[in-house]
Amino acid sequence: MTSEEKAEIKLKIISGIDEIKKDIVQLEKLTAPISPDNAIGRITRMEAINSRSVNEARLNQSKLKLRQLENMAINIEKADFGLCVVCKQSIPVERLIWLPESDRCVKCAG
Ligand SMILES: [Zn+2]
């Protein structure tokens, strides 16, 4: 991995953290408790609850991805950055740029 490639991955990690934090703020608003007073009718409230559980799942996923990206922001400074945590083979740079939160090669991730 060249220092230019590393800088590109670092940039992807930082912008990824920024984006996911914005997503989390939005999703936290969407998953706020639903007040019964706000519902027009029973169906509306059921719909609200359904979309809330979808958004809760998205929120949990986003929080997980944020943790992974924050880990990568720390790991990128380490000497063994870019090595698969499972098999210790180097992860292709293209994969790290495409999916900066990945700490496994395609084989081990699959
Ligand atoms: Zn691997």
PDB file of C-alpha atoms and ligand atoms in Angstrom:
ATOM      1  CA  MET A   1       0.000   0.000   0.000  1.00  0.00           C
ATOM      2  CA  THR A   2       1.445   3.373  -0.990  1.00  0.00           C
ATOM      3  CA  SER A   3       1.147   6.434   1.243  1.00  0.00           C
ATOM      4  CA  GLU A   4      -1.214   7.986  -1.341  1.00  0.00           C
ATOM      5  CA  GLU A   5      -3.509   4.970  -1.124  1.00  0.00           C
ATOM      6  CA  LYS A   6      -3.385   5.103   2.638  1.00  0.00           C
ATOM      7  CA  ALA A   7      -4.279   8.814   2.568  1.00  0.00           C
ATOM      8  CA  GLU A   8      -7.228   8.053   0.282  1.00  0.00           C
ATOM      9  CA  ILE A   9      -8.518   5.341   2.620  1.00  0.00           C
ATOM     10  CA  LYS A  10      -8.084   7.662   5.593  1.00  0.00           C
ATOM     11  CA  LEU A  11     -10.155  10.305   3.824  1.00  0.00           C
ATOM     12  CA  LYS A  12     -12.865   7.720   3.120  1.00  0.00           C
ATOM     13  CA  ILE A  13     -12.905   6.709   6.787  1.00  0.00           C
ATOM     14  CA  ILE A  14     -13.205  10.321   7.974  1.00  0.00           C
ATOM     15  CA  SER A  15     -15.962  11.244   5.508  1.00  0.00           C
ATOM     16  CA  GLY A  16     -17.687   7.941   6.279  1.00  0.00           C
ATOM     17  CA  ILE A  17     -17.711   8.792  10.005  1.00  0.00           C
ATOM     18  CA  ASP A  18     -19.156  12.239   9.216  1.00  0.00           C
ATOM     19  CA  GLU A  19     -21.930  10.793   7.067  1.00  0.00           C
ATOM     20  CA  ILE A  20     -22.872   8.025   9.437  1.00  0.00           C
ATOM     21  CA  LYS A  21     -23.065  10.481  12.346  1.00  0.00           C
ATOM     22  CA  LYS A  22     -25.575  12.564  10.357  1.00  0.00           C
ATOM     23  CA  ASP A  23     -27.559   9.401   9.569  1.00  0.00           C
ATOM     24  CA  ILE A  24     -27.601   8.468  13.256  1.00  0.00           C
ATOM     25  CA  VAL A  25     -28.974  11.912  14.244  1.00  0.00           C
ATOM     26  CA  GLN A  26     -31.761  11.518  11.672  1.00  0.00           C
ATOM     27  CA  LEU A  27     -32.539   7.946  12.655  1.00  0.00           C
ATOM     28  CA  GLU A  28     -32.609   8.823  16.346  1.00  0.00           C
ATOM     29  CA  LYS A  29     -35.302  11.402  15.589  1.00  0.00           C
ATOM     30  CA  LEU A  30     -37.250   8.817  13.602  1.00  0.00           C
ATOM     31  CA  THR A  31     -37.029   6.241  16.372  1.00  0.00           C
ATOM     32  CA  ALA A  32     -38.130   8.560  19.166  1.00  0.00           C
ATOM     33  CA  PRO A  33     -41.062   7.117  21.167  1.00  0.00           C
ATOM     34  CA  ILE A  34     -44.394   7.488  19.388  1.00  0.00           C
ATOM     35  CA  SER A  35     -46.916   9.416  21.403  1.00  0.00           C
ATOM     36  CA  PRO A  36     -50.467   8.006  21.158  1.00  0.00           C
ATOM     37  CA  ASP A  37     -51.766  11.585  20.866  1.00  0.00           C
ATOM     38  CA  ASN A  38     -49.927  12.053  17.613  1.00  0.00           C
ATOM     39  CA  ALA A  39     -51.719   9.251  15.860  1.00  0.00           C
ATOM     40  CA  ILE A  40     -54.742  10.103  13.761  1.00  0.00           C
ATOM     41  CA  GLY A  41     -56.090   6.600  13.924  1.00  0.00           C
ATOM     42  CA  ARG A  42     -55.143   3.075  14.821  1.00  0.00           C
ATOM     43  CA  ILE A  43     -53.747   2.218  11.379  1.00  0.00           C
ATOM     44  CA  THR A  44     -51.617   5.334  11.315  1.00  0.00           C
ATOM     45  CA  ARG A  45     -50.119   4.400  14.641  1.00  0.00           C
ATOM     46  CA  MET A  46     -49.465   0.826  13.504  1.00  0.00           C
ATOM     47  CA  GLU A  47     -47.740   2.173  10.425  1.00  0.00           C
ATOM     48  CA  ALA A  48     -45.676   4.488  12.570  1.00  0.00           C
ATOM     49  CA  ILE A  49     -44.623   1.575  14.770  1.00  0.00           C
ATOM     50  CA  ASN A  50     -43.700  -0.528  11.727  1.00  0.00           C
ATOM     51  CA  SER A  51     -41.528   2.114  10.150  1.00  0.00           C
ATOM     52  CA  ARG A  52     -40.039   2.795  13.568  1.00  0.00           C
ATOM     53  CA  SER A  53     -38.818  -0.776  13.885  1.00  0.00           C
ATOM     54  CA  VAL A  54     -37.287  -0.565  10.401  1.00  0.00           C
ATOM     55  CA  ASN A  55     -35.531   2.644  11.402  1.00  0.00           C
ATOM     56  CA  GLU A  56     -34.397   1.091  14.678  1.00  0.00           C
ATOM     57  CA  ALA A  57     -32.735  -1.702  12.725  1.00  0.00           C
ATOM     58  CA  ARG A  58     -31.083   0.879  10.476  1.00  0.00           C
ATOM     59  CA  LEU A  59     -29.988   2.865  13.522  1.00  0.00           C
ATOM     60  CA  ASN A  60     -28.356  -0.202  15.080  1.00  0.00           C
ATOM     61  CA  GLN A  61     -26.589  -0.980  11.817  1.00  0.00           C
ATOM     62  CA  SER A  62     -25.382   2.602  11.524  1.00  0.00           C
ATOM     63  CA  LYS A  63     -24.057   2.578  15.074  1.00  0.00           C
ATOM     64  CA  LEU A  64     -22.184  -0.650  14.364  1.00  0.00           C
ATOM     65  CA  LYS A  65     -20.702   0.801  11.191  1.00  0.00           C
ATOM     66  CA  LEU A  66     -19.672   3.953  13.083  1.00  0.00           C
ATOM     67  CA  ARG A  67     -17.807   1.836  15.645  1.00  0.00           C
ATOM     68  CA  GLN A  68     -16.083  -0.085  12.839  1.00  0.00           C
ATOM     69  CA  LEU A  69     -15.065   3.125  11.072  1.00  0.00           C
ATOM     70  CA  GLU A  70     -13.782   4.633  14.312  1.00  0.00           C
ATOM     71  CA  ASN A  71     -11.730   1.482  14.877  1.00  0.00           C
ATOM     72  CA  MET A  72     -10.325   1.759  11.365  1.00  0.00           C
ATOM     73  CA  ALA A  73      -9.392   5.404  11.985  1.00  0.00           C
ATOM     74  CA  ILE A  74      -7.232   4.142  14.869  1.00  0.00           C
ATOM     75  CA  ASN A  75      -5.967   1.057  13.050  1.00  0.00           C
ATOM     76  CA  ILE A  76      -4.822   2.951   9.962  1.00  0.00           C
ATOM     77  CA  GLU A  77      -1.977   4.372  12.055  1.00  0.00           C
ATOM     78  CA  LYS A  78      -0.772   0.880  12.970  1.00  0.00           C
ATOM     79  CA  ALA A  79       1.885  -1.041  11.059  1.00  0.00           C
ATOM     80  CA  ASP A  80      -0.363  -4.000  10.307  1.00  0.00           C
ATOM     81  CA  PHE A  81      -3.173  -1.909   8.819  1.00  0.00           C
ATOM     82  CA  GLY A  82      -4.687  -3.500   5.729  1.00  0.00           C
ATOM     83  CA  LEU A  83      -4.147  -7.063   6.896  1.00  0.00           C
ATOM     84  CA  CYS A  84      -7.131  -9.343   7.290  1.00  0.00           C
ATOM     85  CA  VAL A  85      -7.801  -9.886  11.022  1.00  0.00           C
ATOM     86  CA  VAL A  86      -8.579 -13.537  10.342  1.00  0.00           C
ATOM     87  CA  CYS A  87      -5.995 -14.841   7.837  1.00  0.00           C
ATOM     88  CA  LYS A  88      -3.419 -11.984   8.054  1.00  0.00           C
ATOM     89  CA  GLN A  89      -3.289 -11.673   4.252  1.00  0.00           C
ATOM     90  CA  SER A  90      -3.369  -8.150   2.879  1.00  0.00           C
ATOM     91  CA  ILE A  91      -6.804  -6.834   1.978  1.00  0.00           C
ATOM     92  CA  PRO A  92      -6.838  -5.374  -1.569  1.00  0.00           C
ATOM     93  CA  VAL A  93      -6.597  -1.565  -1.502  1.00  0.00           C
ATOM     94  CA  GLU A  94      -9.687  -1.280  -3.744  1.00  0.00           C
ATOM     95  CA  ARG A  95     -11.713  -3.121  -1.116  1.00  0.00           C
ATOM     96  CA  LEU A  96     -10.471  -0.799   1.650  1.00  0.00           C
ATOM     97  CA  ILE A  97     -11.377   2.248  -0.422  1.00  0.00           C
ATOM     98  CA  TRP A  98     -14.790   0.827  -1.309  1.00  0.00           C
ATOM     99  CA  LEU A  99     -15.549  -0.492   2.177  1.00  0.00           C
ATOM    100  CA  PRO A 100     -13.237   1.334   4.585  1.00  0.00           C
ATOM    101  CA  GLU A 101     -14.835  -0.361   7.617  1.00  0.00           C
ATOM    102  CA  SER A 102     -13.734  -3.815   6.434  1.00  0.00           C
ATOM    103  CA  ASP A 103     -11.077  -5.537   8.502  1.00  0.00           C
ATOM    104  CA  ARG A 104     -11.329  -8.859   6.665  1.00  0.00           C
ATOM    105  CA  CYS A 105     -10.531 -10.005   3.144  1.00  0.00           C
ATOM    106  CA  VAL A 106     -13.419 -11.021   0.864  1.00  0.00           C
ATOM    107  CA  LYS A 107     -12.859 -14.692   1.619  1.00  0.00           C
ATOM    108  CA  CYS A 108     -12.969 -14.316   5.402  1.00  0.00           C
ATOM    109  CA  ALA A 109     -15.843 -11.795   5.316  1.00  0.00           C
ATOM    110  CA  GLY A 110     -17.923 -14.198   3.234  1.00  0.00           C
TER     111      GLY A 110
HETATM  112 ZN    ZN B   1      -8.797 -13.190   5.351  1.00  0.00          ZN
END
